[in-house]
PDB file of C-alpha atoms in Angstrom:
ATOM      1  CA  UNK A   1       7.009  15.499   0.819  1.00  0.00           C
ATOM      2  CA  UNK A   2       3.514  14.772   2.063  1.00  0.00           C
ATOM      3  CA  UNK A   3       2.564  14.004   5.647  1.00  0.00           C
ATOM      4  CA  UNK A   4       2.758  10.395   6.775  1.00  0.00           C
ATOM      5  CA  UNK A   5      -0.533   8.491   7.362  1.00  0.00           C
ATOM      6  CA  UNK A   6      -0.095   8.926  11.100  1.00  0.00           C
ATOM      7  CA  UNK A   7       0.344  12.724  10.625  1.00  0.00           C
ATOM      8  CA  UNK A   8      -2.621  13.294   8.346  1.00  0.00           C
ATOM      9  CA  UNK A   9      -5.805  14.715   9.752  1.00  0.00           C
ATOM     10  CA  UNK A  10      -7.863  15.413   6.684  1.00  0.00           C
ATOM     11  CA  UNK A  11      -7.758  13.134   3.647  1.00  0.00           C
ATOM     12  CA  UNK A  12      -9.013  13.978   0.110  1.00  0.00           C
ATOM     13  CA  UNK A  13     -11.393  11.400  -1.323  1.00  0.00           C
ATOM     14  CA  UNK A  14     -12.458   8.069   0.078  1.00  0.00           C
ATOM     15  CA  UNK A  15     -15.700   9.493   1.586  1.00  0.00           C
ATOM     16  CA  UNK A  16     -17.627   6.489   0.175  1.00  0.00           C
ATOM     17  CA  UNK A  17     -15.218   4.034   1.947  1.00  0.00           C
ATOM     18  CA  UNK A  18     -15.352   5.945   5.175  1.00  0.00           C
ATOM     19  CA  UNK A  19     -19.294   6.204   5.309  1.00  0.00           C
ATOM     20  CA  UNK A  20     -20.137   2.602   6.307  1.00  0.00           C
ATOM     21  CA  UNK A  21     -17.719   2.887   9.196  1.00  0.00           C
ATOM     22  CA  UNK A  22     -19.301   6.159  10.374  1.00  0.00           C
ATOM     23  CA  UNK A  23     -22.794   4.702  10.034  1.00  0.00           C
ATOM     24  CA  UNK A  24     -21.864   1.631  12.154  1.00  0.00           C
ATOM     25  CA  UNK A  25     -20.433   3.907  14.804  1.00  0.00           C
ATOM     26  CA  UNK A  26     -23.431   6.241  14.788  1.00  0.00           C
ATOM     27  CA  UNK A  27     -25.987   3.394  15.137  1.00  0.00           C
ATOM     28  CA  UNK A  28     -24.083   1.483  17.698  1.00  0.00           C
ATOM     29  CA  UNK A  29     -23.276  -1.451  15.343  1.00  0.00           C
ATOM     30  CA  UNK A  30     -19.465  -1.089  15.240  1.00  0.00           C
ATOM     31  CA  UNK A  31     -17.917  -4.295  13.895  1.00  0.00           C
ATOM     32  CA  UNK A  32     -14.722  -5.445  15.672  1.00  0.00           C
ATOM     33  CA  UNK A  33     -12.666  -5.859  12.448  1.00  0.00           C
ATOM     34  CA  UNK A  34     -12.421  -3.991   9.212  1.00  0.00           C
ATOM     35  CA  UNK A  35     -10.366  -4.899   6.119  1.00  0.00           C
ATOM     36  CA  UNK A  36      -9.362  -1.834   4.000  1.00  0.00           C
ATOM     37  CA  UNK A  37      -8.219  -3.008   0.590  1.00  0.00           C
ATOM     38  CA  UNK A  38      -7.138  -1.230  -2.688  1.00  0.00           C
ATOM     39  CA  UNK A  39      -4.096  -0.777  -4.918  1.00  0.00           C
ATOM     40  CA  UNK A  40      -0.733   0.293  -3.428  1.00  0.00           C
ATOM     41  CA  UNK A  41      -0.651   3.973  -2.802  1.00  0.00           C
ATOM     42  CA  UNK A  42      -4.322   4.487  -2.732  1.00  0.00           C
ATOM     43  CA  UNK A  43      -4.495   5.656   0.852  1.00  0.00           C
ATOM     44  CA  UNK A  44      -5.315   2.648   2.964  1.00  0.00           C
ATOM     45  CA  UNK A  45      -2.994   3.404   5.860  1.00  0.00           C
ATOM     46  CA  UNK A  46      -4.149   7.061   5.831  1.00  0.00           C
ATOM     47  CA  UNK A  47      -7.740   6.025   6.058  1.00  0.00           C
ATOM     48  CA  UNK A  48      -6.956   3.431   8.738  1.00  0.00           C
ATOM     49  CA  UNK A  49      -5.479   6.306  10.893  1.00  0.00           C
ATOM     50  CA  UNK A  50      -8.426   8.496  10.046  1.00  0.00           C
ATOM     51  CA  UNK A  51     -10.823   5.883  11.280  1.00  0.00           C
ATOM     52  CA  UNK A  52      -8.777   5.397  14.331  1.00  0.00           C
ATOM     53  CA  UNK A  53      -8.799   9.036  15.042  1.00  0.00           C
ATOM     54  CA  UNK A  54     -12.602   8.984  14.696  1.00  0.00           C
ATOM     55  CA  UNK A  55     -12.888   6.323  17.408  1.00  0.00           C
ATOM     56  CA  UNK A  56     -10.356   7.924  19.706  1.00  0.00           C
ATOM     57  CA  UNK A  57     -11.822  11.449  19.390  1.00  0.00           C
ATOM     58  CA  UNK A  58      -8.536  12.457  17.946  1.00  0.00           C
ATOM     59  CA  UNK A  59      -9.602  14.229  14.689  1.00  0.00           C
ATOM     60  CA  UNK A  60      -8.618  17.780  15.980  1.00  0.00           C
ATOM     61  CA  UNK A  61      -4.939  18.553  15.621  1.00  0.00           C
ATOM     62  CA  UNK A  62      -5.210  21.042  18.411  1.00  0.00           C
ATOM     63  CA  UNK A  63      -6.441  18.622  21.183  1.00  0.00           C
ATOM     64  CA  UNK A  64      -4.144  16.361  23.161  1.00  0.00           C
ATOM     65  CA  UNK A  65      -5.549  13.037  21.761  1.00  0.00           C
ATOM     66  CA  UNK A  66      -4.876  14.228  18.299  1.00  0.00           C
ATOM     67  CA  UNK A  67      -1.344  15.131  19.128  1.00  0.00           C
ATOM     68  CA  UNK A  68      -0.743  11.791  20.873  1.00  0.00           C
ATOM     69  CA  UNK A  69      -1.848   9.832  17.809  1.00  0.00           C
ATOM     70  CA  UNK A  70       0.529  11.902  15.574  1.00  0.00           C
ATOM     71  CA  UNK A  71       3.353  11.331  18.039  1.00  0.00           C
ATOM     72  CA  UNK A  72       2.764   7.597  18.348  1.00  0.00           C
ATOM     73  CA  UNK A  73       2.065   7.887  22.061  1.00  0.00           C
ATOM     74  CA  UNK A  74      -1.637   7.442  22.328  1.00  0.00           C
ATOM     75  CA  UNK A  75      -2.195   4.513  24.858  1.00  0.00           C
ATOM     76  CA  UNK A  76      -5.231   3.202  23.139  1.00  0.00           C
ATOM     77  CA  UNK A  77      -3.727   2.852  19.672  1.00  0.00           C
ATOM     78  CA  UNK A  78      -1.287   0.094  18.660  1.00  0.00           C
ATOM     79  CA  UNK A  79       0.171  -0.170  15.182  1.00  0.00           C
ATOM     80  CA  UNK A  80       1.563  -3.408  13.733  1.00  0.00           C
ATOM     81  CA  UNK A  81       3.599  -3.194  10.550  1.00  0.00           C
ATOM     82  CA  UNK A  82       6.695  -4.489   8.984  1.00  0.00           C
ATOM     83  CA  UNK A  83       9.859  -3.504  10.807  1.00  0.00           C
ATOM     84  CA  UNK A  84      13.151  -2.409   9.527  1.00  0.00           C
ATOM     85  CA  UNK A  85      15.959  -4.893   9.041  1.00  0.00           C
ATOM     86  CA  UNK A  86      18.720  -2.956  10.780  1.00  0.00           C
ATOM     87  CA  UNK A  87      21.531  -4.837   8.958  1.00  0.00           C
ATOM     88  CA  UNK A  88      20.194  -4.194   5.475  1.00  0.00           C
ATOM     89  CA  UNK A  89      18.491  -0.779   6.336  1.00  0.00           C
ATOM     90  CA  UNK A  90      15.192  -1.592   4.701  1.00  0.00           C
ATOM     91  CA  UNK A  91      11.845  -3.083   5.644  1.00  0.00           C
ATOM     92  CA  UNK A  92      11.705  -6.785   6.452  1.00  0.00           C
ATOM     93  CA  UNK A  93       9.822  -8.986   4.045  1.00  0.00           C
ATOM     94  CA  UNK A  94       7.309 -10.260   6.668  1.00  0.00           C
ATOM     95  CA  UNK A  95       5.371  -9.474   9.748  1.00  0.00           C
ATOM     96  CA  UNK A  96       6.274 -12.227  12.122  1.00  0.00           C
ATOM     97  CA  UNK A  97       4.555 -13.679  15.235  1.00  0.00           C
ATOM     98  CA  UNK A  98       6.812 -11.603  17.526  1.00  0.00           C
ATOM     99  CA  UNK A  99       5.434  -8.415  15.864  1.00  0.00           C
ATOM    100  CA  UNK A 100       1.852  -9.503  16.503  1.00  0.00           C
ATOM    101  CA  UNK A 101       2.407 -10.596  20.062  1.00  0.00           C
ATOM    102  CA  UNK A 102       2.103  -7.225  21.729  1.00  0.00           C
ATOM    103  CA  UNK A 103      -1.564  -7.110  20.712  1.00  0.00           C
ATOM    104  CA  UNK A 104      -2.437  -9.616  23.349  1.00  0.00           C
ATOM    105  CA  UNK A 105      -1.026  -7.478  26.240  1.00  0.00           C
ATOM    106  CA  UNK A 106      -2.457  -4.344  24.685  1.00  0.00           C
ATOM    107  CA  UNK A 107      -6.036  -5.821  24.708  1.00  0.00           C
ATOM    108  CA  UNK A 108      -5.640  -7.062  28.202  1.00  0.00           C
ATOM    109  CA  UNK A 109      -5.359  -3.565  29.562  1.00  0.00           C
ATOM    110  CA  UNK A 110      -8.271  -1.272  30.195  1.00  0.00           C
ATOM    111  CA  UNK A 111      -8.589   1.573  27.732  1.00  0.00           C
ATOM    112  CA  UNK A 112      -6.425   4.335  29.098  1.00  0.00           C
ATOM    113  CA  UNK A 113      -9.017   7.031  28.071  1.00  0.00           C
ATOM    114  CA  UNK A 114     -12.060   5.000  28.813  1.00  0.00           C
ATOM    115  CA  UNK A 115     -13.335   4.513  25.222  1.00  0.00           C
ATOM    116  CA  UNK A 116     -12.170   2.354  22.313  1.00  0.00           C
ATOM    117  CA  UNK A 117      -8.915   0.486  21.884  1.00  0.00           C
ATOM    118  CA  UNK A 118      -7.722   0.394  18.249  1.00  0.00           C
ATOM    119  CA  UNK A 119      -5.296  -1.913  16.550  1.00  0.00           C
ATOM    120  CA  UNK A 120      -3.934  -1.086  13.086  1.00  0.00           C
ATOM    121  CA  UNK A 121      -2.291  -3.895  11.101  1.00  0.00           C
ATOM    122  CA  UNK A 122      -0.777  -2.140   8.140  1.00  0.00           C
ATOM    123  CA  UNK A 123       0.140  -4.488   5.277  1.00  0.00           C
ATOM    124  CA  UNK A 124      -1.699  -7.667   6.406  1.00  0.00           C
ATOM    125  CA  UNK A 125      -0.602  -9.445   3.284  1.00  0.00           C
ATOM    126  CA  UNK A 126       2.887  -9.523   4.768  1.00  0.00           C
ATOM    127  CA  UNK A 127       1.790 -11.595   7.833  1.00  0.00           C
ATOM    128  CA  UNK A 128       3.667 -14.980   7.850  1.00  0.00           C
ATOM    129  CA  UNK A 129       1.821 -18.088   8.716  1.00  0.00           C
ATOM    130  CA  UNK A 130       2.449 -17.923  12.514  1.00  0.00           C
ATOM    131  CA  UNK A 131       1.564 -14.233  12.706  1.00  0.00           C
ATOM    132  CA  UNK A 132      -1.582 -14.796  10.655  1.00  0.00           C
ATOM    133  CA  UNK A 133      -2.710 -17.630  13.003  1.00  0.00           C
ATOM    134  CA  UNK A 134      -1.999 -15.431  16.044  1.00  0.00           C
ATOM    135  CA  UNK A 135      -4.120 -12.697  14.615  1.00  0.00           C
ATOM    136  CA  UNK A 136      -6.931 -15.024  13.707  1.00  0.00           C
ATOM    137  CA  UNK A 137      -7.194 -16.080  17.307  1.00  0.00           C
ATOM    138  CA  UNK A 138      -7.742 -12.458  18.342  1.00  0.00           C
ATOM    139  CA  UNK A 139     -10.358 -12.002  15.638  1.00  0.00           C
ATOM    140  CA  UNK A 140     -12.282 -15.089  16.735  1.00  0.00           C
ATOM    141  CA  UNK A 141     -12.666 -13.733  20.377  1.00  0.00           C
ATOM    142  CA  UNK A 142     -12.491 -10.028  20.169  1.00  0.00           C
ATOM    143  CA  UNK A 143     -12.570  -8.092  23.555  1.00  0.00           C
ATOM    144  CA  UNK A 144     -15.307  -5.502  23.898  1.00  0.00           C
ATOM    145  CA  UNK A 145     -14.650  -1.951  22.747  1.00  0.00           C
ATOM    146  CA  UNK A 146     -11.989  -3.110  20.493  1.00  0.00           C
ATOM    147  CA  UNK A 147     -11.580  -2.420  16.798  1.00  0.00           C
ATOM    148  CA  UNK A 148      -8.892  -3.888  14.456  1.00  0.00           C
ATOM    149  CA  UNK A 149      -8.185  -2.177  11.226  1.00  0.00           C
ATOM    150  CA  UNK A 150      -6.358  -4.176   8.689  1.00  0.00           C
ATOM    151  CA  UNK A 151      -4.972  -2.861   5.400  1.00  0.00           C
ATOM    152  CA  UNK A 152      -3.933  -4.836   2.368  1.00  0.00           C
ATOM    153  CA  UNK A 153      -3.125  -4.449  -1.345  1.00  0.00           C
ATOM    154  CA  UNK A 154      -3.660  -8.164  -1.794  1.00  0.00           C
ATOM    155  CA  UNK A 155      -6.785  -9.503  -0.068  1.00  0.00           C
ATOM    156  CA  UNK A 156      -6.343 -12.887  -1.731  1.00  0.00           C
ATOM    157  CA  UNK A 157      -2.975 -13.303   0.182  1.00  0.00           C
ATOM    158  CA  UNK A 158      -4.829 -13.327   3.487  1.00  0.00           C
ATOM    159  CA  UNK A 159      -6.294 -16.400   5.155  1.00  0.00           C
ATOM    160  CA  UNK A 160      -9.884 -16.769   4.139  1.00  0.00           C
ATOM    161  CA  UNK A 161     -10.788 -17.113   7.793  1.00  0.00           C
ATOM    162  CA  UNK A 162      -9.266 -13.599   8.439  1.00  0.00           C
ATOM    163  CA  UNK A 163     -11.125 -12.063   5.553  1.00  0.00           C
ATOM    164  CA  UNK A 164     -14.505 -13.720   6.648  1.00  0.00           C
ATOM    165  CA  UNK A 165     -14.267 -12.064  10.102  1.00  0.00           C
ATOM    166  CA  UNK A 166     -13.688  -8.616   8.690  1.00  0.00           C
ATOM    167  CA  UNK A 167     -16.083  -6.076   7.287  1.00  0.00           C
ATOM    168  CA  UNK A 168     -14.720  -4.971   3.904  1.00  0.00           C
ATOM    169  CA  UNK A 169     -13.925  -1.354   2.829  1.00  0.00           C
ATOM    170  CA  UNK A 170     -12.724  -1.240  -0.731  1.00  0.00           C
ATOM    171  CA  UNK A 171     -10.959   2.052  -1.635  1.00  0.00           C
ATOM    172  CA  UNK A 172     -11.602   3.275  -5.125  1.00  0.00           C
ATOM    173  CA  UNK A 173      -9.175   5.412  -7.245  1.00  0.00           C
ATOM    174  CA  UNK A 174      -9.552   9.120  -6.708  1.00  0.00           C
ATOM    175  CA  UNK A 175     -11.179  11.403  -9.304  1.00  0.00           C
ATOM    176  CA  UNK A 176      -9.001  13.617 -11.484  1.00  0.00           C
ATOM    177  CA  UNK A 177     -10.181  16.683  -9.432  1.00  0.00           C
ATOM    178  CA  UNK A 178      -9.273  14.973  -6.182  1.00  0.00           C
ATOM    179  CA  UNK A 179      -5.870  13.957  -7.668  1.00  0.00           C
ATOM    180  CA  UNK A 180      -5.267  17.713  -8.577  1.00  0.00           C
ATOM    181  CA  UNK A 181      -6.044  18.681  -4.998  1.00  0.00           C
ATOM    182  CA  UNK A 182      -3.603  16.116  -3.715  1.00  0.00           C
ATOM    183  CA  UNK A 183      -0.803  17.127  -5.961  1.00  0.00           C
ATOM    184  CA  UNK A 184      -1.371  20.831  -5.155  1.00  0.00           C
ATOM    185  CA  UNK A 185      -1.292  19.993  -1.402  1.00  0.00           C
ATOM    186  CA  UNK A 186       1.980  18.114  -1.944  1.00  0.00           C
ATOM    187  CA  UNK A 187       3.528  21.002  -3.743  1.00  0.00           C
ATOM    188  CA  UNK A 188       4.072  19.642  -7.182  1.00  0.00           C
ATOM    189  CA  UNK A 189       4.322  22.124 -10.070  1.00  0.00           C
ATOM    190  CA  UNK A 190       1.088  22.228 -12.151  1.00  0.00           C
ATOM    191  CA  UNK A 191       3.199  21.398 -15.147  1.00  0.00           C
ATOM    192  CA  UNK A 192       3.746  17.940 -13.757  1.00  0.00           C
ATOM    193  CA  UNK A 193       0.127  17.232 -12.946  1.00  0.00           C
ATOM    194  CA  UNK A 194      -0.988  15.734 -16.212  1.00  0.00           C
ATOM    195  CA  UNK A 195       1.921  13.166 -16.301  1.00  0.00           C
ATOM    196  CA  UNK A 196       1.476  12.176 -12.606  1.00  0.00           C
ATOM    197  CA  UNK A 197      -2.370  11.948 -12.954  1.00  0.00           C
ATOM    198  CA  UNK A 198      -2.098   9.739 -16.019  1.00  0.00           C
ATOM    199  CA  UNK A 199       0.499   7.404 -14.388  1.00  0.00           C
ATOM    200  CA  UNK A 200      -0.824   7.361 -10.894  1.00  0.00           C
ATOM    201  CA  UNK A 201      -4.261   5.930 -11.860  1.00  0.00           C
ATOM    202  CA  UNK A 202      -6.047   7.635  -9.026  1.00  0.00           C
ATOM    203  CA  UNK A 203      -3.526   6.597  -6.237  1.00  0.00           C
ATOM    204  CA  UNK A 204      -2.049   9.565  -4.371  1.00  0.00           C
ATOM    205  CA  UNK A 205       0.778   7.593  -2.979  1.00  0.00           C
ATOM    206  CA  UNK A 206       1.661   6.272  -6.307  1.00  0.00           C
ATOM    207  CA  UNK A 207       1.687   9.899  -7.651  1.00  0.00           C
ATOM    208  CA  UNK A 208       4.190  10.843  -4.932  1.00  0.00           C
ATOM    209  CA  UNK A 209       6.309   7.716  -5.683  1.00  0.00           C
ATOM    210  CA  UNK A 210       6.309   8.385  -9.383  1.00  0.00           C
ATOM    211  CA  UNK A 211       7.148  12.041  -8.758  1.00  0.00           C
ATOM    212  CA  UNK A 212      10.559  10.948  -7.636  1.00  0.00           C
ATOM    213  CA  UNK A 213      11.307  10.281 -11.310  1.00  0.00           C
ATOM    214  CA  UNK A 214      11.410  14.056 -11.888  1.00  0.00           C
ATOM    215  CA  UNK A 215      13.627  13.958 -14.947  1.00  0.00           C
ATOM    216  CA  UNK A 216      11.499  11.164 -16.512  1.00  0.00           C
ATOM    217  CA  UNK A 217      14.622   8.882 -16.715  1.00  0.00           C
ATOM    218  CA  UNK A 218      12.785   5.760 -15.611  1.00  0.00           C
ATOM    219  CA  UNK A 219       9.873   6.426 -17.867  1.00  0.00           C
ATOM    220  CA  UNK A 220      12.121   6.711 -20.855  1.00  0.00           C
ATOM    221  CA  UNK A 221      13.895   3.575 -19.911  1.00  0.00           C
ATOM    222  CA  UNK A 222      10.650   1.708 -19.550  1.00  0.00           C
ATOM    223  CA  UNK A 223       9.495   2.842 -22.961  1.00  0.00           C
ATOM    224  CA  UNK A 224      12.829   1.890 -24.494  1.00  0.00           C
ATOM    225  CA  UNK A 225      12.677  -1.588 -23.002  1.00  0.00           C
ATOM    226  CA  UNK A 226       9.195  -2.081 -24.458  1.00  0.00           C
ATOM    227  CA  UNK A 227      10.506  -0.950 -27.818  1.00  0.00           C
ATOM    228  CA  UNK A 228      13.099  -3.780 -27.835  1.00  0.00           C
ATOM    229  CA  UNK A 229      16.039  -2.339 -25.789  1.00  0.00           C
ATOM    230  CA  UNK A 230      15.356  -4.814 -22.945  1.00  0.00           C
ATOM    231  CA  UNK A 231      17.373  -7.442 -24.988  1.00  0.00           C
ATOM    232  CA  UNK A 232      20.545  -5.202 -24.648  1.00  0.00           C
ATOM    233  CA  UNK A 233      20.592  -4.486 -20.974  1.00  0.00           C
ATOM    234  CA  UNK A 234      24.089  -4.871 -19.515  1.00  0.00           C
ATOM    235  CA  UNK A 235      25.128  -5.533 -15.911  1.00  0.00           C
ATOM    236  CA  UNK A 236      26.246  -2.011 -15.639  1.00  0.00           C
ATOM    237  CA  UNK A 237      22.849  -0.636 -16.641  1.00  0.00           C
ATOM    238  CA  UNK A 238      21.106  -2.919 -14.146  1.00  0.00           C
ATOM    239  CA  UNK A 239      23.523  -1.795 -11.444  1.00  0.00           C
ATOM    240  CA  UNK A 240      22.754   1.915 -12.338  1.00  0.00           C
ATOM    241  CA  UNK A 241      19.028   1.337 -11.975  1.00  0.00           C
ATOM    242  CA  UNK A 242      19.401  -0.603  -8.725  1.00  0.00           C
ATOM    243  CA  UNK A 243      21.619   2.063  -7.075  1.00  0.00           C
ATOM    244  CA  UNK A 244      18.788   4.729  -7.498  1.00  0.00           C
ATOM    245  CA  UNK A 245      16.472   5.175  -4.614  1.00  0.00           C
ATOM    246  CA  UNK A 246      13.434   3.098  -5.468  1.00  0.00           C
ATOM    247  CA  UNK A 247      14.838   2.548  -9.083  1.00  0.00           C
ATOM    248  CA  UNK A 248      13.771  -1.024  -9.375  1.00  0.00           C
ATOM    249  CA  UNK A 249      10.368  -0.470  -7.923  1.00  0.00           C
ATOM    250  CA  UNK A 250       9.776   2.642 -10.131  1.00  0.00           C
ATOM    251  CA  UNK A 251      10.868   0.711 -13.242  1.00  0.00           C
ATOM    252  CA  UNK A 252       8.582  -2.264 -12.385  1.00  0.00           C
ATOM    253  CA  UNK A 253       5.635   0.198 -11.745  1.00  0.00           C
ATOM    254  CA  UNK A 254       6.021   1.928 -15.044  1.00  0.00           C
ATOM    255  CA  UNK A 255       6.550  -1.312 -16.972  1.00  0.00           C
ATOM    256  CA  UNK A 256       3.482  -2.915 -15.297  1.00  0.00           C
ATOM    257  CA  UNK A 257       1.244  -0.067 -16.222  1.00  0.00           C
ATOM    258  CA  UNK A 258       2.286  -0.268 -19.818  1.00  0.00           C
ATOM    259  CA  UNK A 259       2.072  -4.082 -20.020  1.00  0.00           C
ATOM    260  CA  UNK A 260      -1.512  -4.084 -18.526  1.00  0.00           C
ATOM    261  CA  UNK A 261      -2.637  -1.405 -20.969  1.00  0.00           C
ATOM    262  CA  UNK A 262      -1.042  -3.295 -23.834  1.00  0.00           C
ATOM    263  CA  UNK A 263      -2.731  -6.520 -22.873  1.00  0.00           C
ATOM    264  CA  UNK A 264      -6.166  -4.879 -22.778  1.00  0.00           C
ATOM    265  CA  UNK A 265      -5.657  -3.041 -26.026  1.00  0.00           C
ATOM    266  CA  UNK A 266      -4.560  -6.249 -27.831  1.00  0.00           C
ATOM    267  CA  UNK A 267      -7.486  -8.152 -26.413  1.00  0.00           C
ATOM    268  CA  UNK A 268      -9.871  -5.522 -27.636  1.00  0.00           C
ATOM    269  CA  UNK A 269      -8.261  -5.939 -31.114  1.00  0.00           C
ATOM    270  CA  UNK A 270      -8.841  -9.745 -30.862  1.00  0.00           C
ATOM    271  CA  UNK A 271      -5.104 -10.426 -30.905  1.00  0.00           C
ATOM    272  CA  UNK A 272      -5.594 -13.005 -28.105  1.00  0.00           C
ATOM    273  CA  UNK A 273      -2.080 -14.670 -28.259  1.00  0.00           C
ATOM    274  CA  UNK A 274      -0.260 -11.354 -28.165  1.00  0.00           C
ATOM    275  CA  UNK A 275      -2.557 -10.180 -25.306  1.00  0.00           C
ATOM    276  CA  UNK A 276      -1.844 -13.305 -23.396  1.00  0.00           C
ATOM    277  CA  UNK A 277       1.934 -12.801 -23.781  1.00  0.00           C
ATOM    278  CA  UNK A 278       1.641  -9.234 -22.451  1.00  0.00           C
ATOM    279  CA  UNK A 279      -0.597 -10.379 -19.533  1.00  0.00           C
ATOM    280  CA  UNK A 280       1.853 -13.172 -18.681  1.00  0.00           C
ATOM    281  CA  UNK A 281       4.761 -10.697 -18.670  1.00  0.00           C
ATOM    282  CA  UNK A 282       2.754  -8.413 -16.434  1.00  0.00           C
ATOM    283  CA  UNK A 283       2.082 -11.242 -13.919  1.00  0.00           C
ATOM    284  CA  UNK A 284       5.744 -12.475 -14.142  1.00  0.00           C
ATOM    285  CA  UNK A 285       7.027  -8.942 -13.525  1.00  0.00           C
ATOM    286  CA  UNK A 286       4.649  -8.367 -10.534  1.00  0.00           C
ATOM    287  CA  UNK A 287       5.768 -11.745  -8.942  1.00  0.00           C
ATOM    288  CA  UNK A 288       9.467 -10.710  -9.416  1.00  0.00           C
ATOM    289  CA  UNK A 289       8.899  -7.447  -7.724  1.00  0.00           C
ATOM    290  CA  UNK A 290       7.047  -9.081  -4.775  1.00  0.00           C
ATOM    291  CA  UNK A 291       9.749 -11.727  -4.302  1.00  0.00           C
ATOM    292  CA  UNK A 292      12.599  -9.210  -4.528  1.00  0.00           C
ATOM    293  CA  UNK A 293      10.982  -6.791  -1.979  1.00  0.00           C
ATOM    294  CA  UNK A 294       9.653  -9.542   0.382  1.00  0.00           C
ATOM    295  CA  UNK A 295      13.022 -11.328   0.627  1.00  0.00           C
ATOM    296  CA  UNK A 296      15.369  -8.278   0.052  1.00  0.00           C
ATOM    297  CA  UNK A 297      16.916  -9.874  -2.994  1.00  0.00           C
ATOM    298  CA  UNK A 298      19.649  -8.346  -5.072  1.00  0.00           C
ATOM    299  CA  UNK A 299      18.125  -5.438  -6.975  1.00  0.00           C
ATOM    300  CA  UNK A 300      20.648  -5.409  -9.872  1.00  0.00           C
ATOM    301  CA  UNK A 301      19.900  -9.139 -10.586  1.00  0.00           C
ATOM    302  CA  UNK A 302      16.240  -8.419 -10.319  1.00  0.00           C
ATOM    303  CA  UNK A 303      16.680  -5.574 -12.941  1.00  0.00           C
ATOM    304  CA  UNK A 304      18.279  -8.066 -15.306  1.00  0.00           C
ATOM    305  CA  UNK A 305      15.441 -10.603 -14.692  1.00  0.00           C
ATOM    306  CA  UNK A 306      12.884  -7.891 -15.519  1.00  0.00           C
ATOM    307  CA  UNK A 307      14.671  -7.084 -18.702  1.00  0.00           C
ATOM    308  CA  UNK A 308      14.578 -10.836 -19.533  1.00  0.00           C
ATOM    309  CA  UNK A 309      10.853 -10.878 -18.991  1.00  0.00           C
ATOM    310  CA  UNK A 310      10.177  -7.939 -21.183  1.00  0.00           C
ATOM    311  CA  UNK A 311      12.488  -9.082 -23.968  1.00  0.00           C
ATOM    312  CA  UNK A 312      10.264 -12.114 -24.451  1.00  0.00           C
ATOM    313  CA  UNK A 313       7.512  -9.924 -25.914  1.00  0.00           C
TER     314      UNK A 313
END
């Protein structure tokens, strides 16, 4: 298991995304809000904590400030993210206004260590309307010596007025060499590297996520579905997938990668109608996953719905 974003001091890759932030700080032109965007698992939260550590002089794991960031006790750092639904034991589908409200009191205080105050909003696409409007007010009138770092996998889901008030940092997929370094650091056997590098598409978090399918069961199931077996999925099979940790998400991820690749390949062959069907299935599957995770819907039913989407190909 790799370190969490909060626990990570050194990150592999993303130097190009980090450099504009460092330049702004070095030249006294620090913008008050930054939007870090990129695919899920690319390292947005990890980079956000890295940038926060730079501002808070907390990049050294041996100094007190560095340890306080890791422990979640640094007085000048506030993190807003989806909270756990205690009844369901999983993340809530939204960031609500009550989650954002602590930012106001945090920013009214003087910086405890006399420097910057930093707010990380991790997963800004999950802000509901009330939370987004509350955050927008803060972005419109930012206090001095304050930086907000927003992360999102879906920039288009944010209010245009929020996007327009942020400087954009777009994270690119890691190179194959960087991915090897990440997998080595995470302790994966070198035998697994080719599969994970091919499937992860340059996203370290995705590689770790896909690494949970160590026996390749979900990968085989995805291939079987795309070969026609999706038409024969029974409720018991759906329940079996749903009961596995992240089973539904893993299956959707693997199916999505294959469908997007199929759509591109068919388009290049000028098989436009077939390419359109594959692209439509990809979009429908992505929407199903978003809705299921956002509203904590029944995973077994979602697996059956995913099978129905794929069976239309």
